[in-house]
Coordinates of C-alpha atoms in Angstrom, one line a residue:
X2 CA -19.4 -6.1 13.1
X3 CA -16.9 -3.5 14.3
X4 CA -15.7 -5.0 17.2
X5 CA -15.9 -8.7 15.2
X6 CA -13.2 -7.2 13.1
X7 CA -11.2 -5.4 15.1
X8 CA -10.8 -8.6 17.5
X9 CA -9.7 -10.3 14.1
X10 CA -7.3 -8.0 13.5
X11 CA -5.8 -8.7 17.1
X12 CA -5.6 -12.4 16.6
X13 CA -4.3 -12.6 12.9
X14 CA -2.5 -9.7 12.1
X15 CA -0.2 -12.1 9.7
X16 CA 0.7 -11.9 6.0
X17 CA -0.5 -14.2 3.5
X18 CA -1.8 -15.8 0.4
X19 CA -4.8 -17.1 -1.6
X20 CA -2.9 -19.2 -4.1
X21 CA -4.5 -22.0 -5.4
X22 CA -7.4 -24.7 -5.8
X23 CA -6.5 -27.6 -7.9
X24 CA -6.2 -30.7 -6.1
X25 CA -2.4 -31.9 -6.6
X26 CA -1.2 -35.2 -8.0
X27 CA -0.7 -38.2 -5.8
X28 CA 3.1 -38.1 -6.0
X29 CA 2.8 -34.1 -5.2
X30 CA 4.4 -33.0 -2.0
X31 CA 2.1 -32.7 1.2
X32 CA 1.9 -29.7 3.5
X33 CA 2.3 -31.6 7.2
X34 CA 1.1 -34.5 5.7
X35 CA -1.7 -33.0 3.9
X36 CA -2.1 -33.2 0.0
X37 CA -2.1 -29.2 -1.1
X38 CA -3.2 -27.8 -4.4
X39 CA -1.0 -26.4 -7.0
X40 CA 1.1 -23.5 -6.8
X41 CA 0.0 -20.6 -8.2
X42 CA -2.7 -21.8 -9.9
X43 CA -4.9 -19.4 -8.7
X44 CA -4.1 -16.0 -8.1
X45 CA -3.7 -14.0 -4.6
X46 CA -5.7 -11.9 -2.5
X47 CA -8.0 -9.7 -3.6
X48 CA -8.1 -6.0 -1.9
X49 CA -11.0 -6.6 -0.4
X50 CA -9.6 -9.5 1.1
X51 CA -11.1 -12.6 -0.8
X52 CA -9.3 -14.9 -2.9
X53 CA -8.8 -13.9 -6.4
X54 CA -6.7 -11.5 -8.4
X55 CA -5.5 -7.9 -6.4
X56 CA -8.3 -6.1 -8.1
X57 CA -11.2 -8.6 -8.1
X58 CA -12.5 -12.1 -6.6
X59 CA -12.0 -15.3 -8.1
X60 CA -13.9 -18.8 -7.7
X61 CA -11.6 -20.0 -5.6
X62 CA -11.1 -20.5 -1.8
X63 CA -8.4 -19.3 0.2
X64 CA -5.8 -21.3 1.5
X65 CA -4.0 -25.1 -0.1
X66 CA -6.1 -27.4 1.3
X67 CA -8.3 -29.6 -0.9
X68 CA -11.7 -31.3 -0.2
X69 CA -11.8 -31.9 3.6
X70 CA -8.9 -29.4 5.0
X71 CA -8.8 -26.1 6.1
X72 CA -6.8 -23.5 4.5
X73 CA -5.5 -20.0 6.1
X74 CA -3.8 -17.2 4.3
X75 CA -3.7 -13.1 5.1
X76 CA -1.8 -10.7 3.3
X77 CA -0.2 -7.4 3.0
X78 CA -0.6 -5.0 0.4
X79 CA 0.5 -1.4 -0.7
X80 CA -0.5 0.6 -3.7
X81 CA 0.6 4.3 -4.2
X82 CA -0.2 6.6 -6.8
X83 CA 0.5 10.4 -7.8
X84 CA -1.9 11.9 -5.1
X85 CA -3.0 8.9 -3.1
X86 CA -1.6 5.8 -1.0
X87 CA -3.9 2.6 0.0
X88 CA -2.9 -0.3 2.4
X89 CA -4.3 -3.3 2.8
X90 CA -4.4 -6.1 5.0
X91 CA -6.6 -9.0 5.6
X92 CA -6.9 -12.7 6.4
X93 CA -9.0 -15.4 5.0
X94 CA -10.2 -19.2 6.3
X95 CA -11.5 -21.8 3.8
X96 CA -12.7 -25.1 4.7
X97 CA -13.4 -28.1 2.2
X98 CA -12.5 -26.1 -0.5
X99 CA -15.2 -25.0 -1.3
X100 CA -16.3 -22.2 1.6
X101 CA -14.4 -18.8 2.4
X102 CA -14.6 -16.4 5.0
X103 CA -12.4 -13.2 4.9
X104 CA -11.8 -10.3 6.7
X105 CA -9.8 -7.1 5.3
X106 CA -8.9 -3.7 6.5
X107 CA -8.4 -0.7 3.6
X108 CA -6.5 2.7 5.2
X109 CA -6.3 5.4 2.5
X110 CA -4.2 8.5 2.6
X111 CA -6.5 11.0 1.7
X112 CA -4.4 14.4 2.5
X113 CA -4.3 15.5 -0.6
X114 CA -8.1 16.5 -0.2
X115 CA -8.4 16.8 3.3
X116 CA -4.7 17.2 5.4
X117 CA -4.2 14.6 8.5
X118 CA -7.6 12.7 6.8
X119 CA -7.2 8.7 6.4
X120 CA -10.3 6.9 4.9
X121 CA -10.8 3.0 7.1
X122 CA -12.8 0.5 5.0
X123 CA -13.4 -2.9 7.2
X124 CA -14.8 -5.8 4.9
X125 CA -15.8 -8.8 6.0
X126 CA -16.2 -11.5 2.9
X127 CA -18.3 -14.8 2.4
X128 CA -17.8 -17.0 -0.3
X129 CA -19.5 -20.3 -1.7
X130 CA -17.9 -22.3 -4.7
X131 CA -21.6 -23.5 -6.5
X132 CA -20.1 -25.9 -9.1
X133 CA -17.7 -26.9 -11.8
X134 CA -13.9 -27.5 -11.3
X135 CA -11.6 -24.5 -12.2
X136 CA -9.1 -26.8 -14.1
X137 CA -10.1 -27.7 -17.8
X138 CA -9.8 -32.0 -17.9
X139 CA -11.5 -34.1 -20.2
X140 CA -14.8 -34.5 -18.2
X141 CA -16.0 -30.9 -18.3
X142 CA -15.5 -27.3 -19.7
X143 CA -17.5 -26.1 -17.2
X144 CA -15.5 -23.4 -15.7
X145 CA -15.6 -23.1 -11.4
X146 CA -18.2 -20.8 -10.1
X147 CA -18.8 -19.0 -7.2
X148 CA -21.1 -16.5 -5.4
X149 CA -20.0 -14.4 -2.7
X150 CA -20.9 -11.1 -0.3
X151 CA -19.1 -8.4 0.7
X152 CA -19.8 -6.6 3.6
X153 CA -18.1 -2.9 4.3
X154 CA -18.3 -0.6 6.9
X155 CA -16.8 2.6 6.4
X156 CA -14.9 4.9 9.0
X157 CA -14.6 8.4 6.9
X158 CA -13.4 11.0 9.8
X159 CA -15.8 14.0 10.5
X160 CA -14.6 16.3 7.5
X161 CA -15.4 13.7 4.7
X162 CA -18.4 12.1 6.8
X163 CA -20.1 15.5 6.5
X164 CA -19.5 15.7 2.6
X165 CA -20.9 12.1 2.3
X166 CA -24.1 13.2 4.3
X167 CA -24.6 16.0 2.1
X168 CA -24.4 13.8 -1.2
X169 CA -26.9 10.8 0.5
X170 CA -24.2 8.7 0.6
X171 CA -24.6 5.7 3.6
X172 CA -21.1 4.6 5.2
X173 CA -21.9 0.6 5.1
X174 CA -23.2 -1.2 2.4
X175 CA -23.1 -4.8 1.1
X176 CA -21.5 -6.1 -2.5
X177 CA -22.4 -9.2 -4.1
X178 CA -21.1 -11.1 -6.7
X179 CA -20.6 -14.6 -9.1
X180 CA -17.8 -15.7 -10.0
X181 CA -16.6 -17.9 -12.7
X182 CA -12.8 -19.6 -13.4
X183 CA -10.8 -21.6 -15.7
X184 CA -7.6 -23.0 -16.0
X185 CA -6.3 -23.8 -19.4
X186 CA -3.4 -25.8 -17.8
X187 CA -2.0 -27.4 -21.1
X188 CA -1.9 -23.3 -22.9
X189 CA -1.0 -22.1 -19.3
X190 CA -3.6 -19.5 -19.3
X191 CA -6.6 -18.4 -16.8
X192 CA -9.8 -16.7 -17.5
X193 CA -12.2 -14.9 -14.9
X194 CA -15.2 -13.2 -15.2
X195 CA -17.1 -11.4 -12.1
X196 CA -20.5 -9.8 -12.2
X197 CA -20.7 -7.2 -9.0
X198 CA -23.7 -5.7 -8.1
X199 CA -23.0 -2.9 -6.3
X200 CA -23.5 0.4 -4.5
X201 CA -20.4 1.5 -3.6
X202 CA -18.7 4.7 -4.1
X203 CA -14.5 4.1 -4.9
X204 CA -15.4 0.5 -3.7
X205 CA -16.5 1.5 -0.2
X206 CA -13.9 4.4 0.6
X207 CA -17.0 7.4 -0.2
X208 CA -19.9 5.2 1.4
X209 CA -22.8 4.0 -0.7
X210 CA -25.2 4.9 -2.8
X211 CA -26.3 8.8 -2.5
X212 CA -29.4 11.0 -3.2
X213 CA -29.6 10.1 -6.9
X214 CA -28.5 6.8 -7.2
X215 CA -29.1 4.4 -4.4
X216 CA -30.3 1.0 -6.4
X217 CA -27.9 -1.5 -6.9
X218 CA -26.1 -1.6 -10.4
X219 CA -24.3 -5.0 -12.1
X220 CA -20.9 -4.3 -13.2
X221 CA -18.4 -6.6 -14.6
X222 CA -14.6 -7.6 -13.8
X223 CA -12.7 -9.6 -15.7
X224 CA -8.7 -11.2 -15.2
X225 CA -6.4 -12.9 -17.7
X226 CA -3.2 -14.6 -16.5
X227 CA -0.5 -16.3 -18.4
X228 CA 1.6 -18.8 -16.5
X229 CA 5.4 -18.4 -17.5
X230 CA 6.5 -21.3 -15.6
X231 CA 5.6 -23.0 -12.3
X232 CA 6.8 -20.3 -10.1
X233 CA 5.3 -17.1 -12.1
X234 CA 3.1 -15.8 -13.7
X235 CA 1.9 -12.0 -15.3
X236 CA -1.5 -10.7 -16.3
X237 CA -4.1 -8.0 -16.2
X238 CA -7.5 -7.0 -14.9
X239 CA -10.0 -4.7 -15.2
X240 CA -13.1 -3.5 -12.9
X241 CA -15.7 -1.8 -13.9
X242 CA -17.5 0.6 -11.2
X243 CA -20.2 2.8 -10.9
X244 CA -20.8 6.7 -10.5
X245 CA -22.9 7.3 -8.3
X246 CA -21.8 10.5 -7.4
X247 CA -21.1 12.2 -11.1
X248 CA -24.1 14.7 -10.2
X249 CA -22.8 16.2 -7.4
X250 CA -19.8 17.9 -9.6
X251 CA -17.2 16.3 -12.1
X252 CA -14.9 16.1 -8.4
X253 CA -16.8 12.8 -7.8
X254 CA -16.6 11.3 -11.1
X255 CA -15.6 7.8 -11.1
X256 CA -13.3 5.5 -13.5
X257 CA -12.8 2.0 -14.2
X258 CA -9.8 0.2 -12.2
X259 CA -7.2 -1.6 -14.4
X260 CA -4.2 -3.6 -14.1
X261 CA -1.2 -5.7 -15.1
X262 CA 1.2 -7.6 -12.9
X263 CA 3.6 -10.2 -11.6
X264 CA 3.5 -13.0 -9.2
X265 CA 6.2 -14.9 -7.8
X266 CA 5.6 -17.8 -5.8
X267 CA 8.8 -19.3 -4.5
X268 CA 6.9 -21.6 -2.6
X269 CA 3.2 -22.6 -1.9
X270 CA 3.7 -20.7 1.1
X271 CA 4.8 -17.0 0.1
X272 CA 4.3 -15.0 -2.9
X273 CA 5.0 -11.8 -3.8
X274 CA 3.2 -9.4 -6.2
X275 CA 4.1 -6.8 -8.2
X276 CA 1.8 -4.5 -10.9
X277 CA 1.0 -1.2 -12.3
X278 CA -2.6 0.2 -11.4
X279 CA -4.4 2.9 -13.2
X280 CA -7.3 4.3 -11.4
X281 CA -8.7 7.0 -13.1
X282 CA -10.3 10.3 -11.9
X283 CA -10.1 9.7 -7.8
X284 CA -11.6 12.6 -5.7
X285 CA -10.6 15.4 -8.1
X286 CA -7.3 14.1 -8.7
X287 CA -7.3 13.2 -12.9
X288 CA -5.2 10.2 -13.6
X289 CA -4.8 8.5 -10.9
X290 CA -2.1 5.1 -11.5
X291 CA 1.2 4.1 -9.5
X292 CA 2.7 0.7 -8.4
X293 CA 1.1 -1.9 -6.4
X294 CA 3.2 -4.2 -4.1
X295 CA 2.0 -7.4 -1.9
X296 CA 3.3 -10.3 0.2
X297 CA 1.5 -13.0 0.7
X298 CA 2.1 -16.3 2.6
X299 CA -0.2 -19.3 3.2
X300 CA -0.5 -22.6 5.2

């Protein structure tokens, strides 16, 4: 899986987008002659590299096509807080709207805790979209829903690696999830609701599972958006998470993740994200929240 993603990296180390899913109007315009789906309609990419909002998947697929076209987007991302700094990159491929595979990299500063120490999380995502449409019509209410996997393999240096032994704590581990979406169009609003179940520790970056608690646990995300106009939108999210590691000392106590932001989409290309991230208790640093930026471009 290592060397899958690292060969990846080599051939799309590009920045872009997960932006939409609706199928556009006839009279819409076409992406080299392809009918495309509507902008920013949908969110971005998620940090762990599927489509989504920036904290948590969505049940959409990546890229504009629509039934029968492929889609590719990648993107770039940079959060920063007091203590701590995360980057992100990743890449995605969806076919037929309706299946995604994705591929992400997550490098985080941890020299606060340990000088010269940077965390590597690789991810490598898998999404199906089960049923409904995501955009409320007249035929159904049913909201788009999709299940997905996670896979994470984490690289944690030999000075965190040897805390993470000592707690139980594995360095890969697998997430899964449903999904479910809706598009108010006509109120300009968007619901999602994700059910996780995971094991991981700071979503991957201290391993999985440990001595005490290695069973998987369902947690819940959930994402609101309000579309302004065409080209923007703002919203929030939050992500629940589990603490697994809360008995090994109050250092390892972990919070919920929370958000609000702004997208920009000048064109169904490129987008560009902006938000304010509270994480909580991170690693023995209380209060953890900073700005989160991300470019994103699609084709």
């Amino acid at each position: 899986m290592k060397k899958l993603v690292c060969r990846c990296w080599a051939a799309a180390a590009v920045l872009a987008p997960a932006l939409a899913w609706a199928q556009a109007p006839a009279d819409s315009p076409t992406v080299a002659g392809r009918q495309g789906k509507l902008l920013l309609t949908g969110g971005v990419s998620s940090i762990d590299g599927a489509a989504g909002g920036g904290l948590t998947p969505w049940a959409v697929i990546a890229g504009p096509g629509t039934q029968g076209q492929w889609g590719v987007t990648a993107h770039l991302s940079r959060l920063k807080t007091q203590d701590y700094g995360l980057t992100t990159y990743g890449a995605a491929l969806g076919w037929d709207d309706r299946w995604e595979v994705s591929l992400a990299r997550q490098n985080f500063d941890a020299g606060v805790v340990v000088p010269g120490t940077t965390l590597k999380l690789d991810i490598a995502g898998l999404k199906l979209r089960v049923a409904g449409e995501a955009i409320l019509d007249a035929d159904t209410w049913m909201p788009q829903v999709a299940v997905g996997l996670e896979y994470k393999h984490l690289e944690p240096g030999a000075a965190v690696g040897g805390v993470l032994d000592a707690v139980g704590a594995k360095r890969h581990g697998v997430d899964a999830y449903v999904s479910a979406t809706k598009l108010f169009l006509a109120q300009g609003v968007l619901v999602n609701g994700t059910l996780r179940a995971t094991r991981a520790n700071q979503n991957g970056l201290l391993g999985f599972g440990s001595a005490e608690h290695h069973h998987y646990r369902f947690r819940p995300e959930v994402s609101v958006a309000w579309l302004l106009r065409r080209d923007l939108a703002v919203g929030a999210e939050y992500r629940a998470k589990p603490n697994n590691l809360a008995f090994a000392g109050s250092a390892f106590r972990e919070d919920a993740w929370r958000d609000v932001f702004m997208v920009w989409a000048p064109s169904k290309h490129a987008s560009f994200t902006l938000a304010y991230v509270e994480l909580g208790h991170v690693v023995g640093q209380n209060n953890q929240r900073g700005a989160y930026a991300s470019l994103q471009l699609a084709y």
